[in-house]
Structure formats: C-alpha cells, structure tokens
Tab-separated table of C-alpha atoms in Angstrom:
chain	number	residue	atom	x	y	z
A	22	MET	CA	83.682	6.313	-58.893
A	23	ILE	CA	82.683	2.645	-59.126
A	24	PRO	CA	83.746	0.730	-55.999
A	25	SER	CA	86.061	-2.218	-56.604
A	26	LEU	CA	85.251	-5.762	-55.603
A	27	PRO	CA	86.872	-6.972	-52.391
A	28	ALA	CA	89.649	-9.523	-52.422
A	29	GLY	CA	88.405	-13.097	-52.151
A	30	TRP	CA	84.933	-12.171	-53.264
A	31	PRO	CA	84.384	-15.569	-54.988
A	32	GLN	CA	84.413	-17.123	-51.544
A	33	LEU	CA	81.171	-15.245	-50.805
A	34	ALA	CA	79.350	-17.384	-53.352
A	35	VAL	CA	78.975	-20.267	-50.896
A	36	PRO	CA	77.253	-18.326	-48.055
A	37	VAL	CA	75.126	-16.413	-50.547
A	38	ALA	CA	74.060	-19.715	-52.146
A	39	ILE	CA	73.266	-21.111	-48.697
A	40	LEU	CA	71.174	-18.008	-47.972
A	41	ALA	CA	69.320	-18.418	-51.270
A	42	LEU	CA	68.656	-22.072	-50.430
A	43	ALA	CA	67.410	-21.095	-46.971
A	44	ALA	CA	65.051	-18.546	-48.539
A	45	TRP	CA	63.741	-21.198	-50.920
A	46	VAL	CA	63.205	-23.647	-48.057
A	47	ALA	CA	61.387	-20.931	-46.088
A	48	GLN	CA	59.155	-20.273	-49.096
A	49	TRP	CA	58.465	-23.966	-49.562
A	50	ALA	CA	57.748	-24.524	-45.853
A	51	ALA	CA	55.464	-21.500	-45.627
A	52	SER	CA	53.556	-22.210	-48.823
A	53	ARG	CA	53.281	-25.990	-48.466
A	54	ILE	CA	53.372	-26.971	-44.823
A	55	LEU	CA	51.606	-23.885	-43.471
A	56	HIS	CA	49.052	-24.114	-46.255
A	57	ARG	CA	48.247	-27.726	-45.409
A	58	VAL	CA	48.048	-27.003	-41.683
A	59	VAL	CA	45.709	-24.069	-42.200
A	60	ARG	CA	43.490	-26.083	-44.563
A	61	GLY	CA	43.330	-28.935	-42.057
A	62	VAL	CA	42.345	-26.597	-39.231
A	63	THR	CA	39.693	-24.779	-41.245
A	64	ALA	CA	38.193	-28.052	-42.467
A	65	ARG	CA	37.503	-29.091	-38.871
A	66	THR	CA	35.760	-25.886	-37.844
A	67	ARG	CA	32.027	-25.292	-38.295
A	68	SER	CA	32.401	-21.636	-39.200
A	69	THR	CA	32.866	-20.651	-42.821
A	70	TRP	CA	34.772	-17.390	-42.431
A	71	ASP	CA	38.098	-19.234	-42.184
A	72	ASP	CA	37.244	-21.142	-45.367
A	73	ARG	CA	36.798	-17.863	-47.202
A	74	LEU	CA	40.252	-16.732	-46.013
A	75	VAL	CA	41.750	-19.920	-47.447
A	76	GLU	CA	39.841	-19.614	-50.720
A	77	ARG	CA	41.116	-16.079	-51.200
A	78	ASN	CA	44.679	-17.320	-50.488
A	79	VAL	CA	45.314	-14.819	-47.692
A	80	PHE	CA	47.778	-17.117	-45.939
A	81	GLY	CA	49.435	-18.076	-49.207
A	82	ARG	CA	50.185	-14.454	-49.962
A	83	LEU	CA	51.458	-13.848	-46.449
A	84	ALA	CA	53.797	-16.806	-46.929
A	85	HIS	CA	55.834	-14.722	-49.383
A	86	VAL	CA	57.036	-12.682	-46.424
A	87	MET	CA	59.116	-15.613	-45.121
A	88	PRO	CA	61.804	-15.826	-47.861
A	89	ALA	CA	62.170	-12.052	-47.886
A	90	LEU	CA	62.516	-12.074	-44.086
A	91	VAL	CA	65.205	-14.775	-44.280
A	92	VAL	CA	67.134	-12.727	-46.844
A	93	TYR	CA	66.702	-9.554	-44.793
A	94	LEU	CA	68.052	-11.169	-41.624
A	95	GLY	CA	70.719	-13.362	-43.223
A	96	ILE	CA	72.329	-11.173	-45.868
A	97	GLY	CA	74.590	-9.512	-43.296
A	98	THR	CA	75.955	-12.876	-42.139
A	99	ALA	CA	76.368	-14.109	-45.724
A	100	LEU	CA	78.379	-11.019	-46.742
A	101	GLY	CA	80.110	-10.564	-43.392
A	102	VAL	CA	78.703	-7.081	-42.975
A	103	GLY	CA	77.222	-5.584	-39.813
A	104	GLU	CA	75.961	-2.264	-38.587
A	105	GLY	CA	79.396	-1.249	-37.379
A	106	MET	CA	81.069	-1.959	-40.711
A	107	ALA	CA	78.311	-0.124	-42.558
A	108	GLU	CA	78.880	2.987	-40.441
A	109	ALA	CA	82.643	2.806	-40.747
A	110	ASN	CA	82.841	2.073	-44.502
A	111	PRO	CA	79.613	3.264	-46.120
A	112	GLY	CA	81.168	3.195	-49.613
A	113	ASP	CA	82.395	-0.401	-49.466
A	114	VAL	CA	80.913	-2.601	-52.174
A	115	LEU	CA	79.821	-5.256	-49.664
A	116	VAL	CA	78.128	-2.615	-47.559
A	117	LEU	CA	76.340	-1.278	-50.614
A	118	ALA	CA	75.243	-4.797	-51.556
A	119	TRP	CA	74.072	-5.396	-47.971
A	120	VAL	CA	72.048	-2.141	-47.933
A	121	PHE	CA	70.538	-2.748	-51.367
A	122	THR	CA	69.553	-6.346	-50.617
A	123	ARG	CA	67.975	-5.449	-47.274
A	124	ARG	CA	65.967	-2.655	-48.850
A	125	VAL	CA	64.715	-4.865	-51.673
A	126	ALA	CA	63.793	-7.606	-49.178
A	127	ALA	CA	61.970	-5.139	-46.933
A	128	ALA	CA	60.133	-3.639	-49.913
A	129	PHE	CA	59.108	-7.133	-51.037
A	130	MET	CA	57.750	-7.877	-47.550
A	131	ALA	CA	55.701	-4.678	-47.670
A	132	LEU	CA	54.387	-5.666	-51.124
A	133	ALA	CA	53.422	-9.144	-49.883
A	134	ILE	CA	51.571	-7.650	-46.901
A	135	VAL	CA	49.626	-5.266	-49.155
A	136	TRP	CA	48.847	-8.141	-51.490
A	137	ALA	CA	47.568	-10.227	-48.569
A	138	PHE	CA	45.563	-7.257	-47.262
A	139	LYS	CA	43.730	-7.039	-50.605
A	140	ALA	CA	42.920	-10.759	-50.419
A	141	PHE	CA	41.683	-10.276	-46.851
A	142	LEU	CA	39.295	-7.547	-48.020
A	143	ASP	CA	37.953	-9.841	-50.740
A	144	ALA	CA	37.416	-12.574	-48.144
A	145	THR	CA	35.651	-10.072	-45.884
A	146	ASN	CA	33.249	-9.247	-48.705
A	147	ASP	CA	32.547	-12.962	-49.263
A	148	ILE	CA	31.915	-13.500	-45.538
A	149	TYR	CA	29.580	-10.522	-45.380
A	150	ASN	CA	27.604	-11.616	-48.451
A	151	GLU	CA	26.962	-15.122	-47.160
A	152	SER	CA	26.471	-14.300	-43.462
A	153	TYR	CA	24.139	-11.300	-43.513
A	154	ALA	CA	20.696	-11.141	-45.082
A	155	GLU	CA	21.015	-7.423	-45.773
A	156	ALA	CA	24.082	-7.972	-47.975
A	157	LYS	CA	22.034	-7.472	-51.163
A	158	SER	CA	20.496	-4.240	-49.962
A	159	ARG	CA	23.660	-2.958	-48.230
A	160	PRO	CA	26.693	-4.145	-50.235
A	161	ILE	CA	30.084	-3.191	-48.826
A	162	LYS	CA	32.189	-4.067	-51.848
A	163	GLY	CA	32.632	-0.400	-52.799
A	164	TYR	CA	33.863	0.542	-49.322
A	165	LEU	CA	36.264	-2.388	-49.258
A	166	GLN	CA	37.636	-1.303	-52.619
A	167	VAL	CA	38.286	2.142	-51.143
A	168	LEU	CA	40.187	0.496	-48.274
A	169	GLY	CA	42.101	-1.547	-50.833
A	170	LEU	CA	42.996	1.594	-52.762
A	171	VAL	CA	44.174	3.279	-49.576
A	172	GLY	CA	46.200	0.173	-48.772
A	173	TYR	CA	47.838	0.223	-52.189
A	174	LEU	CA	48.667	3.919	-51.869
A	175	ALA	CA	50.090	3.479	-48.372
A	176	GLY	CA	52.031	0.409	-49.490
A	177	GLY	CA	53.399	2.280	-52.488
A	178	VAL	CA	54.625	5.124	-50.269
A	179	VAL	CA	56.237	2.683	-47.835
A	180	ILE	CA	57.936	0.706	-50.623
A	181	VAL	CA	59.338	3.836	-52.272
A	182	ALA	CA	60.484	5.118	-48.871
A	183	ILE	CA	62.253	1.813	-48.109
A	184	LEU	CA	64.020	1.704	-51.473
A	185	ALA	CA	65.069	5.342	-51.140
A	186	GLY	CA	66.174	4.925	-47.539
A	187	ARG	CA	63.883	7.688	-46.365
A	188	SER	CA	61.124	7.950	-43.812
A	189	PRO	CA	57.592	7.545	-45.258
A	190	LEU	CA	56.754	10.876	-43.614
A	191	PHE	CA	59.218	12.540	-45.965
A	192	PHE	CA	57.098	11.518	-48.967
A	193	LEU	CA	53.769	12.125	-47.245
A	194	SER	CA	54.773	15.690	-46.442
A	195	GLY	CA	54.976	16.431	-50.151
A	196	LEU	CA	51.513	15.135	-50.949
A	197	GLY	CA	49.925	18.459	-50.131
A	198	ALA	CA	51.497	20.025	-53.186
A	199	LEU	CA	50.168	17.166	-55.302
A	200	ALA	CA	46.602	17.420	-53.974
A	201	ALA	CA	45.292	19.116	-57.126
A	202	VAL	CA	46.961	16.525	-59.323
A	203	LEU	CA	45.606	13.680	-57.184
A	204	MET	CA	42.106	15.177	-57.352
A	205	LEU	CA	42.343	15.157	-61.138
A	206	VAL	CA	43.832	11.659	-61.351
A	207	PHE	CA	41.324	10.149	-58.924
A	208	ARG	CA	38.340	12.164	-60.117
A	209	ASP	CA	36.336	9.093	-61.143
A	210	THR	CA	37.222	7.320	-57.912
A	211	ILE	CA	36.035	10.259	-55.810
A	212	LEU	CA	32.800	10.534	-57.801
A	213	SER	CA	32.243	6.794	-57.491
A	214	LEU	CA	32.912	6.862	-53.748
A	215	VAL	CA	30.370	9.643	-53.208
A	216	ALA	CA	27.896	7.819	-55.443
A	217	SER	CA	28.415	4.555	-53.542
A	218	VAL	CA	27.677	6.285	-50.240
A	219	GLN	CA	24.504	7.872	-51.634
A	220	ILE	CA	23.369	4.619	-53.241
A	221	ALA	CA	23.873	2.701	-49.988
A	222	SER	CA	22.344	5.335	-47.712
A	223	ASN	CA	19.285	5.870	-49.945
A	224	ASP	CA	18.942	2.171	-50.849
A	225	MET	CA	18.705	3.072	-54.528
A	226	ILE	CA	19.853	-0.227	-56.040
A	227	ARG	CA	20.570	-3.696	-54.726
A	228	ILE	CA	22.030	-6.829	-56.213
A	229	GLY	CA	19.142	-8.649	-57.867
A	230	ASP	CA	17.165	-5.498	-58.706
A	231	TRP	CA	15.654	-5.097	-62.165
A	232	VAL	CA	16.778	-1.704	-63.470
A	233	SER	CA	16.266	0.126	-66.750
A	234	VAL	CA	18.968	2.626	-67.746
A	235	PRO	CA	17.942	4.133	-71.111
A	236	GLN	CA	21.110	6.236	-71.440
A	237	ALA	CA	23.234	3.079	-71.314
A	238	GLY	CA	20.813	0.974	-73.338
A	239	SER	CA	20.590	-1.407	-70.399
A	240	ASP	CA	17.559	-3.271	-69.078
A	241	GLY	CA	18.130	-6.208	-66.765
A	242	GLU	CA	19.237	-7.477	-63.361
A	243	VAL	CA	21.983	-5.952	-61.212
A	244	ILE	CA	24.617	-8.641	-60.616
A	245	ASP	CA	27.449	-6.622	-59.069
A	246	ILE	CA	27.879	-3.276	-57.321
A	247	ALA	CA	31.506	-2.177	-57.063
A	248	LEU	CA	33.244	1.102	-56.337
A	249	HIS	CA	33.665	2.222	-59.936
A	250	THR	CA	31.096	0.177	-61.849
A	251	VAL	CA	27.706	-1.501	-61.588
A	252	LYS	CA	27.223	-4.608	-63.729
A	253	VAL	CA	23.772	-5.263	-65.177
A	254	GLN	CA	22.939	-8.513	-66.931
A	255	ASN	CA	20.456	-7.627	-69.649
A	256	TRP	CA	17.608	-9.937	-70.566
A	257	ASP	CA	19.453	-11.007	-73.718
A	258	LYS	CA	22.241	-12.241	-71.379
A	259	THR	CA	24.646	-9.483	-72.380
A	260	ILE	CA	26.313	-7.580	-69.536
A	261	SER	CA	26.394	-3.785	-69.325
A	262	THR	CA	29.068	-2.123	-67.202
A	263	ILE	CA	27.840	1.273	-66.027
A	264	PRO	CA	29.882	3.802	-63.992
A	265	THR	CA	28.543	3.953	-60.447
A	266	HIS	CA	28.216	7.740	-60.450
A	267	LYS	CA	25.849	7.528	-63.455
A	268	PHE	CA	23.151	6.237	-61.101
A	269	ILE	CA	23.367	9.574	-59.267
A	270	THR	CA	23.837	12.007	-62.139
A	271	GLU	CA	21.372	10.391	-64.574
A	272	SER	CA	17.870	8.973	-64.247
A	273	PHE	CA	17.077	5.263	-64.199
A	274	LYS	CA	14.116	3.056	-63.316
A	275	ASN	CA	14.219	0.457	-60.554
A	276	TRP	CA	11.453	-2.153	-60.739
A	277	ARG	CA	12.021	-3.385	-57.182
A	278	GLY	CA	8.888	-1.629	-55.917
A	279	MET	CA	6.806	-3.621	-58.378
A	280	SER	CA	8.360	-6.904	-57.244
A	281	GLU	CA	7.954	-6.131	-53.557
A	282	SER	CA	4.346	-4.953	-53.939
A	283	GLY	CA	3.276	-8.292	-55.376
A	284	GLY	CA	1.445	-6.708	-58.307
A	285	ARG	CA	2.496	-5.873	-61.858
A	286	ARG	CA	0.503	-3.323	-63.820
A	287	ILE	CA	-1.466	-3.986	-66.987
A	288	LYS	CA	-2.308	-0.814	-68.900
A	289	ARG	CA	-3.489	-1.605	-72.391
A	290	ALA	CA	-6.393	-0.428	-74.546
A	291	LEU	CA	-8.740	-2.348	-76.810
A	292	ARG	CA	-9.918	-0.085	-79.661
A	293	ILE	CA	-13.563	-0.440	-80.720
A	294	ASP	CA	-14.921	0.514	-84.146
A	295	MET	CA	-17.310	3.442	-83.510
A	296	GLY	CA	-19.532	2.242	-86.355
A	297	SER	CA	-20.480	-0.793	-84.276
A	298	VAL	CA	-21.627	1.163	-81.205
A	299	ARG	CA	-25.437	1.128	-80.795
A	300	PHE	CA	-28.313	0.537	-78.387
A	301	LEU	CA	-29.095	-3.003	-77.283
A	302	SER	CA	-32.352	-4.607	-78.335
A	303	ASP	CA	-34.623	-6.339	-75.835
A	304	GLU	CA	-33.563	-9.725	-77.179
A	305	GLU	CA	-29.867	-8.870	-76.725
A	306	ILE	CA	-30.530	-7.563	-73.217
A	307	GLY	CA	-32.284	-10.818	-72.347
A	308	GLU	CA	-29.428	-12.872	-73.765
A	309	LEU	CA	-26.699	-10.866	-71.994
A	310	SER	CA	-28.654	-11.041	-68.732
A	311	ARG	CA	-27.981	-14.759	-68.687
A	312	ARG	CA	-24.210	-14.260	-68.412
A	313	GLU	CA	-22.941	-15.037	-64.937
A	314	VAL	CA	-20.428	-12.174	-64.801
A	315	ILE	CA	-22.917	-9.359	-65.538
A	316	ARG	CA	-26.207	-10.977	-64.534
A	317	ASP	CA	-26.590	-8.820	-61.409
A	318	TYR	CA	-25.478	-5.709	-63.298
A	319	MET	CA	-28.028	-6.214	-66.053
A	320	LEU	CA	-30.875	-6.755	-63.592
A	321	GLU	CA	-29.972	-3.640	-61.615
A	322	ARG	CA	-29.506	-1.473	-64.686
A	323	ARG	CA	-32.755	-2.644	-66.303
A	324	ALA	CA	-34.715	-1.926	-63.100
A	325	GLU	CA	-33.067	1.486	-62.755
A	326	ILE	CA	-33.698	2.454	-66.384
A	327	ASP	CA	-37.296	1.244	-66.261
A	328	ARG	CA	-38.003	3.416	-63.196
A	329	TYR	CA	-36.338	6.435	-64.787
A	330	ASN	CA	-38.212	6.069	-68.068
A	331	ALA	CA	-41.536	5.577	-66.290
A	332	GLU	CA	-41.062	8.807	-64.349
A	333	LYS	CA	-39.857	10.601	-67.493
A	334	THR	CA	-43.030	9.870	-69.483
A	335	VAL	CA	-45.445	11.011	-66.773
A	336	GLY	CA	-47.413	14.084	-67.933
A	337	LEU	CA	-46.025	14.128	-71.481
A	338	GLY	CA	-48.471	14.233	-74.337
A	339	PRO	CA	-48.405	11.889	-77.321
A	340	ALA	CA	-46.798	14.569	-79.473
A	341	VAL	CA	-43.677	14.658	-77.309
A	342	VAL	CA	-40.984	12.002	-77.661
A	343	PRO	CA	-39.429	11.508	-74.188
A	344	GLU	CA	-35.660	11.383	-73.792
A	345	ILE	CA	-35.459	7.925	-72.297
A	346	ARG	CA	-32.414	5.964	-71.204
A	347	ARG	CA	-31.285	2.809	-72.963
A	348	LEU	CA	-28.457	0.347	-72.589
A	349	THR	CA	-25.661	0.549	-75.140
A	350	ASN	CA	-23.541	-2.359	-76.237
A	351	LEU	CA	-20.344	-0.425	-75.528
A	352	GLY	CA	-21.348	0.549	-71.987
A	353	THR	CA	-22.496	-2.991	-71.262
A	354	PHE	CA	-19.234	-4.378	-72.627
A	355	ARG	CA	-17.239	-1.992	-70.399
A	356	ALA	CA	-19.230	-3.185	-67.366
A	357	TYR	CA	-18.568	-6.771	-68.435
A	358	VAL	CA	-14.813	-6.111	-68.623
A	359	GLN	CA	-14.814	-4.520	-65.158
A	360	ARG	CA	-16.615	-7.451	-63.549
A	361	TYR	CA	-14.662	-10.045	-65.515
A	362	LEU	CA	-11.405	-8.632	-64.131
A	363	GLU	CA	-12.795	-8.395	-60.615
A	364	ALA	CA	-13.736	-12.077	-60.722
A	365	HIS	CA	-10.494	-13.256	-62.320
A	366	PRO	CA	-8.255	-15.141	-59.831
A	367	GLN	CA	-5.037	-13.641	-61.233
A	368	THR	CA	-5.889	-9.963	-60.719
A	369	HIS	CA	-4.595	-8.238	-57.596
A	370	LYS	CA	-7.671	-7.299	-55.601
A	371	GLY	CA	-5.836	-4.845	-53.342
A	372	MET	CA	-4.730	-2.534	-56.163
A	373	THR	CA	-6.456	-0.261	-58.678
A	374	LEU	CA	-8.700	-2.182	-61.072
A	375	LEU	CA	-10.872	-0.477	-63.661
A	376	ALA	CA	-12.015	-0.535	-67.262
A	377	ARG	CA	-12.373	2.991	-68.617
A	378	GLN	CA	-13.285	4.649	-71.884
A	379	LEU	CA	-10.682	7.005	-73.326
A	380	GLU	CA	-11.166	9.837	-75.793
A	381	PRO	CA	-12.420	8.605	-79.199
A	382	GLY	CA	-10.103	9.195	-82.122
A	383	PRO	CA	-9.334	8.165	-85.699
A	384	GLN	CA	-8.623	4.644	-84.485
A	385	GLY	CA	-11.942	4.131	-82.698
A	386	VAL	CA	-13.033	4.249	-79.072
A	387	PRO	CA	-10.340	2.919	-76.712
A	388	ILE	CA	-11.507	0.796	-73.767
A	389	GLU	CA	-8.475	0.766	-71.490
A	390	ILE	CA	-7.820	-1.953	-68.955
A	391	TYR	CA	-5.952	-0.735	-65.898
A	392	CYS	CA	-5.270	-3.445	-63.327
A	393	PHE	CA	-2.483	-5.411	-61.671
A	394	SER	CA	-1.494	-9.037	-61.976
A	395	ASN	CA	-0.852	-10.808	-58.654
A	396	ASP	CA	2.082	-12.657	-60.240
A	397	THR	CA	5.085	-10.456	-61.069
A	398	ALA	CA	7.047	-13.185	-62.874
A	399	TRP	CA	7.558	-12.019	-66.446
A	400	ALA	CA	6.319	-15.145	-68.241
A	401	ASN	CA	3.265	-15.560	-65.997
A	402	TYR	CA	2.421	-11.865	-66.278
A	403	GLU	CA	2.586	-11.893	-70.069
A	404	GLY	CA	0.513	-15.082	-70.198
A	405	PHE	CA	-2.208	-13.585	-67.985
A	406	GLN	CA	-2.311	-10.367	-69.990
A	407	ALA	CA	-2.564	-12.254	-73.282
A	408	ASP	CA	-5.330	-14.519	-71.947
A	409	VAL	CA	-7.387	-11.517	-70.841
A	410	PHE	CA	-7.239	-9.799	-74.216
A	411	ASP	CA	-7.754	-13.052	-76.117
A	412	HIS	CA	-10.976	-13.535	-74.188
A	413	LEU	CA	-12.197	-9.956	-74.584
A	414	ILE	CA	-11.509	-9.801	-78.328
A	415	SER	CA	-13.386	-13.085	-78.776
A	416	THR	CA	-16.309	-11.742	-76.710
A	417	LEU	CA	-16.824	-8.553	-78.767
A	418	PRO	CA	-19.286	-10.132	-81.277
A	419	ASP	CA	-21.555	-11.179	-78.401
A	420	PHE	CA	-22.074	-7.475	-77.708
A	421	GLY	CA	-22.419	-6.539	-81.366
A	422	LEU	CA	-19.049	-4.752	-81.354
A	423	ARG	CA	-16.106	-4.845	-83.726
A	424	ALA	CA	-12.449	-4.219	-82.931
A	425	PHE	CA	-10.868	-1.423	-84.951
A	426	GLN	CA	-8.110	-2.498	-87.291
A	427	THR	CA	-6.338	-0.676	-90.071
A	428	PRO	CA	-7.458	-2.121	-93.440
A	429	THR	CA	-5.147	-4.766	-94.889
A	430	GLY	CA	-4.623	-5.970	-98.438
A	431	LYS	CA	-7.313	-8.569	-97.945
A	432	ASP	CA	-9.827	-5.872	-96.987
A	433	PHE	CA	-9.040	-3.870	-100.111
A	434	ALA	CA	-9.332	-6.981	-102.244
A	435	LYS	CA	-12.822	-7.626	-100.884
A	436	ALA	CA	-13.837	-4.030	-101.536
A	437	LEU	CA	-12.640	-4.163	-105.146
A	438	ALA	CA	-14.141	-7.565	-105.880
C-alpha cells in the first residue's frame, strides 16, 4: 500500500529549500574557500608532497562530503522527523523520506571518500617518483592500483550496505560463496598482481628500459608500469600496451645490461672473395711494413718466418722442396683489422675484441669483427660501426683482396660485352 502524503506537506517546501541552499553553500565554501586556503598554505611550504595532493585534487574531492553531511544532519529538522518518530511510525511517508535521504547522503559521503582515496594514491605515486631515486627500478604504481581496487571494493560494499540498511558484515559474510566467481572475474588482476610482485622483486624491467617483445611486435622504451599493463613506446613513436603478466609467461629481451655496461656489441662479417687470397710478394710485404698499425706485427712475423724457414732447409738436398712458411694477404689483413680495432678510440678496451675467420662458404671467406663500442647511444654506435666497415672495405685493395658480392646486371653486361 502506497503511503499517503501528510496534511500540510506543501509547507515542507520552505525548510527543504533552505536545506538545499545550505548544502549548496557548504559545497561552495568547501570547494572554493577551502581550496584557496589549501593552495595558499602549500605555496608557502618548501616541500612538494603537499603540492602533489593539490594537483591530484584530493581536497577538492573530499569537499563533496560537506553538502552530503549537511543533508544527512539537517533532513530530520527540515521534515520534522526524529529517531522517536521513526520508531513509532516506521511506515509514515515523512519517515520513509527521512530514511531514504539519509541513506543516499551517507552513501554519497562514502563514495566521495573512496574517490578522494584514489586521488591520494595517485598523489602518493607522484611523490614517490619524484622523491626517490629508485622509483624507476622499484615502481609502486601496481601496488597502489591494488590498494585502489581494494578501496573501490570496500567502498562498494559499504555503499550497498548503507542503501540497504544492513551491516557491511552481512554482505561480506556472503563473499565466501562467491569466491570462485570472483577468482574468475578478477583472473587478469590476480595474474597481473603476481607478475608485478615478481617483476619488482627480480628487477626485470624498469621505466626507461629498452625492451624487445617479439610476441607483441614491440621494440622500444618502457614508459609506464601499471598493475594490468606495461606501456612501451616503440622507436617509431607508436605505443604498445602489453599485459603485465606477459613479461612473466613469455620471453622478452631487456637491453639494460648493455646500457649499464657501457659497451654495445658489434658482430658483423666482411666476406672476402676466395679467388683473391694468395701469398704476399716481397714488395708487398715491404710496402705493408710501412703501415703504422701493423708495422710491429710485420717485423715480428717476418723475423719469425725467416728463422723457421732457415731451420727447415737445413740438411735438405737440392732435390727436395722445403715446406716453408709465407705471409698471406688474408692473414695479414686479419691482423691489420685486429690492431686497427685495438687502436681505435671508440672501441671498448675492457671487453672482448677480436677479428676472426669463419668457415668459408659459397659467399667467400667471412672475416668477422667482434668488438664493443664504448658509446651505447644508437646514432653514435651506428656511425662508429659504419666508419669501421667503410675503412676496411676501402683498405682491401691494399692487401690484394676483393670483397665478395653477388653479380649484378652490370657484371653480366661486362661479361657479355
């Protein structure tokens, strides 16, 4: 049965309007005056944590509690209803309006507090990032998001309990039966939380790290680590959003070790045409011995080979051709590459540095350069690597060598001419 309106109910419009005006004034005072006072106080302090609270509008969100509190406390006076009347006439329309309005006001206050709590967590993350040097290696954003989620869940339970007129414990007692459903609903959140803990404890990724995630087609710099996602800005300036738990369940490459070591690896081969490999003549040996980079090497090798050959020919008759040692252009070139890199100011002298010959194949004899640049910046590294190979390719004719290259149309045209 629908309760009837009380006699003289239009007269209640005036106190209700006054209450609404008081709530508006409370909102205005809290949002304007309090906001200005807080900003003035924070501007005079040297610390920055209070500035972050203002920027995240923590106090502005808390200000929404004031009008709801005014309504909660004043609705009984405006309607002329008190606790005694509510107990005596629970079905009266004014009592029902009083109960409903108080519950809505209380629920709104709980919502405003949860809203402010979320802003406070965001401000805490800002304060941590700018105040602690280890913020990049130990981000707390994921943990704060978990606290925010817990706050939202707790606030939701409290709001529903207030509107239903029940104790929050009444609703919490039924959560056990919904555990399986909650596990399914929050599966990604649970996986992300576990992944965030493992990432933080094992220091797997940090903000600013260069990571390569082939499964996601991502290669770039980590710009954000949150509870559910990790944002990577690729080198083409696109942004990849990758689930946090993917960094635990799938493989990825973190280039931080390269950056921290101070050296970036060069591992590239120069392929030599096998038809150009031969022994060096005395004139070529004399000419190469004048080069600064391999001068000492040539003198040592010539003295060593001369001693070996002299011992080898002792006691052999004129009919026997001794198996003497001779310098090859390829071996001399490899020694030149080794010493050229050792003398170069941009190679990292504390890391592996060698020039080695790989297995010959259909594309010639590979001479591989394996060294590290002492500058890990991408542009500088690429420039150094290009300069090294430009120089070595240009030097090949001095050793009587040719670089292997697949024949082009021009080569075929020369052959057919």
